[in-house]
Amino acid sequence: MSTLTFMRRAIALSHETMERGGGGPFGAVVVLDGRIVAEGWNRVTSSNDPTAHAEVTAIRAACSTLGSFSLAGGEIYTSCEPCPMCLAAIYWARLDRIYYANGRADAARIGFDDALLYREIALPIEQRILPMTQLLEREARLAFDAWETKTDKVRY
């Protein structure tokens, strides 16, 4: 299968699942070794899960199918440029490449504007709109200290 075939499948998912009421018009496929190992689509409104974006649902499905938290060696094809959350998930999943169709300006035009998120991430914590307060740092550090010395940890 070709890159265009994979992208066409992501685009088809975006349209088909949106028409069925699954969520917004977004679809994604994860490809490994030249084959689709998982598909995902936006399920935010149908599952009442604000994190159920197409890329995230595709990554979750791929990891479940493969029995691994790492998708190294794989690629993701998504019908739209990933939002900051999905982009972070793609990095955490260790995917090697992103292919996308619509851009973030296209998404903003139909009401999915990520500009605020991109601006906020770049700001120092104290300048962000959403207040953040650090509490009990010393107590929380105990778990980090234990992780640091744990001999059987699985790194990711």
GROMACS .gro file of N, CA, C and O in nm, residues 98-141:
model
  176
   98ILE      N    1   0.493   1.173   1.073
   98ILE     CA    2   0.354   1.217   1.068
   98ILE      C    3   0.323   1.262   0.926
   98ILE      O    4   0.398   1.342   0.868
   99TYR      N    5   0.214   1.212   0.872
   99TYR     CA    6   0.159   1.263   0.746
   99TYR      C    7   0.023   1.323   0.780
   99TYR      O    8  -0.053   1.261   0.856
  100TYR      N    9  -0.008   1.440   0.729
  100TYR     CA   10  -0.138   1.501   0.758
  100TYR      C   11  -0.194   1.566   0.632
  100TYR      O   12  -0.122   1.599   0.539
  101ALA      N   13  -0.325   1.584   0.631
  101ALA     CA   14  -0.395   1.642   0.515
  101ALA      C   15  -0.431   1.788   0.545
  101ALA      O   16  -0.357   1.879   0.509
  102ASN      N   17  -0.543   1.813   0.611
  102ASN     CA   18  -0.582   1.951   0.644
  102ASN      C   19  -0.482   2.011   0.743
  102ASN      O   20  -0.426   1.939   0.825
  103GLY      N   21  -0.464   2.143   0.735
  103GLY     CA   22  -0.377   2.212   0.828
  103GLY      C   23  -0.454   2.271   0.944
  103GLY      O   24  -0.577   2.271   0.945
  104ARG      N   25  -0.381   2.326   1.041
  104ARG     CA   26  -0.447   2.382   1.159
  104ARG      C   27  -0.535   2.502   1.125
  104ARG      O   28  -0.637   2.524   1.190
  105ALA      N   29  -0.501   2.577   1.022
  105ALA     CA   30  -0.586   2.689   0.979
  105ALA      C   31  -0.718   2.638   0.923
  105ALA      O   32  -0.823   2.700   0.943
  106ASP      N   33  -0.714   2.525   0.854
  106ASP     CA   34  -0.837   2.464   0.803
  106ASP      C   35  -0.927   2.422   0.919
  106ASP      O   36  -1.049   2.442   0.915
  107ALA      N   37  -0.868   2.364   1.022
  107ALA     CA   38  -0.944   2.321   1.139
  107ALA      C   39  -1.004   2.443   1.211
  107ALA      O   40  -1.120   2.440   1.253
  108ALA      N   41  -0.927   2.549   1.223
  108ALA     CA   42  -0.976   2.671   1.290
  108ALA      C   43  -1.096   2.728   1.215
  108ALA      O   44  -1.191   2.776   1.277
  109ARG      N   45  -1.091   2.722   1.085
  109ARG     CA   46  -1.199   2.777   1.002
  109ARG      C   47  -1.333   2.710   1.031
  109ARG      O   48  -1.437   2.773   1.023
  110ILE      N   49  -1.333   2.582   1.074
  110ILE     CA   50  -1.458   2.513   1.102
  110ILE      C   51  -1.484   2.497   1.252
  110ILE      O   52  -1.567   2.418   1.295
  111GLY      N   53  -1.410   2.574   1.334
  111GLY     CA   54  -1.438   2.578   1.477
  111GLY      C   55  -1.346   2.497   1.566
  111GLY      O   56  -1.372   2.485   1.685
  112PHE      N   57  -1.239   2.441   1.511
  112PHE     CA   58  -1.144   2.364   1.591
  112PHE      C   59  -1.012   2.441   1.593
  112PHE      O   60  -0.917   2.407   1.524
  113ASP      N   61  -1.008   2.546   1.674
  113ASP     CA   62  -0.893   2.636   1.675
  113ASP      C   63  -0.799   2.602   1.791
  113ASP      O   64  -0.837   2.612   1.907
  114ASP      N   65  -0.677   2.563   1.757
  114ASP     CA   66  -0.577   2.526   1.856
  114ASP      C   67  -0.479   2.639   1.887
  114ASP      O   68  -0.385   2.619   1.964
  115ALA      N   69  -0.500   2.755   1.828
  115ALA     CA   70  -0.405   2.865   1.843
  115ALA      C   71  -0.381   2.900   1.990
  115ALA      O   72  -0.267   2.923   2.030
  116LEU      N   73  -0.486   2.902   2.070
  116LEU     CA   74  -0.471   2.934   2.212
  116LEU      C   75  -0.377   2.833   2.280
  116LEU      O   76  -0.290   2.871   2.357
  117LEU      N   77  -0.395   2.706   2.249
  117LEU     CA   78  -0.310   2.603   2.311
  117LEU      C   79  -0.164   2.619   2.273
  117LEU      O   80  -0.076   2.610   2.357
  118TYR      N   81  -0.139   2.645   2.145
  118TYR     CA   82  -0.001   2.665   2.101
  118TYR      C   83   0.062   2.786   2.171
  118TYR      O   84   0.177   2.781   2.213
  119ARG      N   85  -0.015   2.894   2.186
  119ARG     CA   86   0.036   3.014   2.256
  119ARG      C   87   0.061   2.985   2.403
  119ARG      O   88   0.164   3.023   2.458
  120GLU      N   89  -0.033   2.918   2.468
  120GLU     CA   90  -0.024   2.893   2.612
  120GLU      C   91   0.097   2.806   2.647
  120GLU      O   92   0.166   2.830   2.745
  121ILE      N   93   0.122   2.704   2.569
  121ILE     CA   94   0.233   2.613   2.597
  121ILE      C   95   0.366   2.688   2.598
  121ILE      O   96   0.455   2.657   2.677
  122ALA      N   97   0.378   2.785   2.512
  122ALA     CA   98   0.504   2.859   2.501
  122ALA      C   99   0.525   2.958   2.615
  122ALA      O  100   0.637   3.004   2.638
  123LEU      N  101   0.420   2.990   2.689
  123LEU     CA  102   0.430   3.089   2.797
  123LEU      C  103   0.485   3.028   2.926
  123LEU      O  104   0.463   2.911   2.955
  124PRO      N  105   0.553   3.110   3.007
  124PRO     CA  106   0.591   3.064   3.141
  124PRO      C  107   0.463   3.033   3.220
  124PRO      O  108   0.358   3.095   3.197
  125ILE      N  109   0.470   2.940   3.312
  125ILE     CA  110   0.352   2.896   3.388
  125ILE      C  111   0.274   3.012   3.447
  125ILE      O  112   0.151   3.017   3.439
  126GLU      N  113   0.344   3.108   3.504
  126GLU     CA  114   0.275   3.219   3.573
  126GLU      C  115   0.202   3.313   3.476
  126GLU      O  116   0.120   3.394   3.519
  127GLN      N  117   0.227   3.303   3.347
  127GLN     CA  118   0.160   3.390   3.250
  127GLN      C  119   0.044   3.321   3.178
  127GLN      O  120  -0.025   3.383   3.098
  128ARG      N  121   0.019   3.195   3.206
  128ARG     CA  122  -0.088   3.122   3.139
  128ARG      C  123  -0.225   3.161   3.193
  128ARG      O  124  -0.239   3.203   3.308
  129ILE      N  125  -0.326   3.143   3.111
  129ILE     CA  126  -0.463   3.174   3.148
  129ILE      C  127  -0.512   3.083   3.260
  129ILE      O  128  -0.580   3.126   3.352
  130LEU      N  129  -0.479   2.955   3.250
  130LEU     CA  130  -0.521   2.858   3.349
  130LEU      C  131  -0.423   2.859   3.466
  130LEU      O  132  -0.305   2.824   3.449
  131PRO      N  133  -0.467   2.899   3.585
  131PRO     CA  134  -0.375   2.906   3.698
  131PRO      C  135  -0.320   2.768   3.734
  131PRO      O  136  -0.391   2.669   3.734
  132MET      N  137  -0.192   2.765   3.766
  132MET     CA  138  -0.126   2.643   3.810
  132MET      C  139  -0.055   2.672   3.941
  132MET      O  140   0.019   2.769   3.952
  133THR      N  141  -0.079   2.586   4.040
  133THR     CA  142  -0.020   2.602   4.172
  133THR      C  143   0.048   2.473   4.213
  133THR      O  144  -0.016   2.368   4.214
  134GLN      N  145   0.174   2.480   4.246
  134GLN     CA  146   0.248   2.362   4.289
  134GLN      C  147   0.225   2.339   4.437
  134GLN      O  148   0.236   2.432   4.518
  135LEU      N  149   0.192   2.216   4.475
  135LEU     CA  150   0.167   2.180   4.615
  135LEU      C  151   0.240   2.051   4.651
  135LEU      O  152   0.252   1.961   4.567
  136LEU      N  153   0.283   2.039   4.773
  136LEU     CA  154   0.340   1.917   4.831
  136LEU      C  155   0.453   1.857   4.747
  136LEU      O  156   0.465   1.735   4.733
  137GLU      N  157   0.538   1.942   4.696
  137GLU     CA  158   0.648   1.897   4.612
  137GLU      C  159   0.738   1.798   4.685
  137GLU      O  160   0.777   1.694   4.629
  138ARG      N  161   0.771   1.826   4.811
  138ARG     CA  162   0.862   1.739   4.886
  138ARG      C  163   0.800   1.599   4.905
  138ARG      O  164   0.868   1.498   4.887
  139GLU      N  165   0.671   1.593   4.934
  139GLU     CA  166   0.604   1.464   4.952
  139GLU      C  167   0.598   1.388   4.820
  139GLU      O  168   0.620   1.266   4.816
  140ALA      N  169   0.570   1.458   4.715
  140ALA     CA  170   0.560   1.394   4.583
  140ALA      C  171   0.696   1.344   4.535
  140ALA      O  172   0.704   1.244   4.463
  141ARG      N  173   0.800   1.412   4.575
  141ARG     CA  174   0.934   1.374   4.532
  141ARG      C  175   0.973   1.235   4.580
  141ARG      O  176   1.055   1.167   4.518
   0.00000   0.00000   0.00000
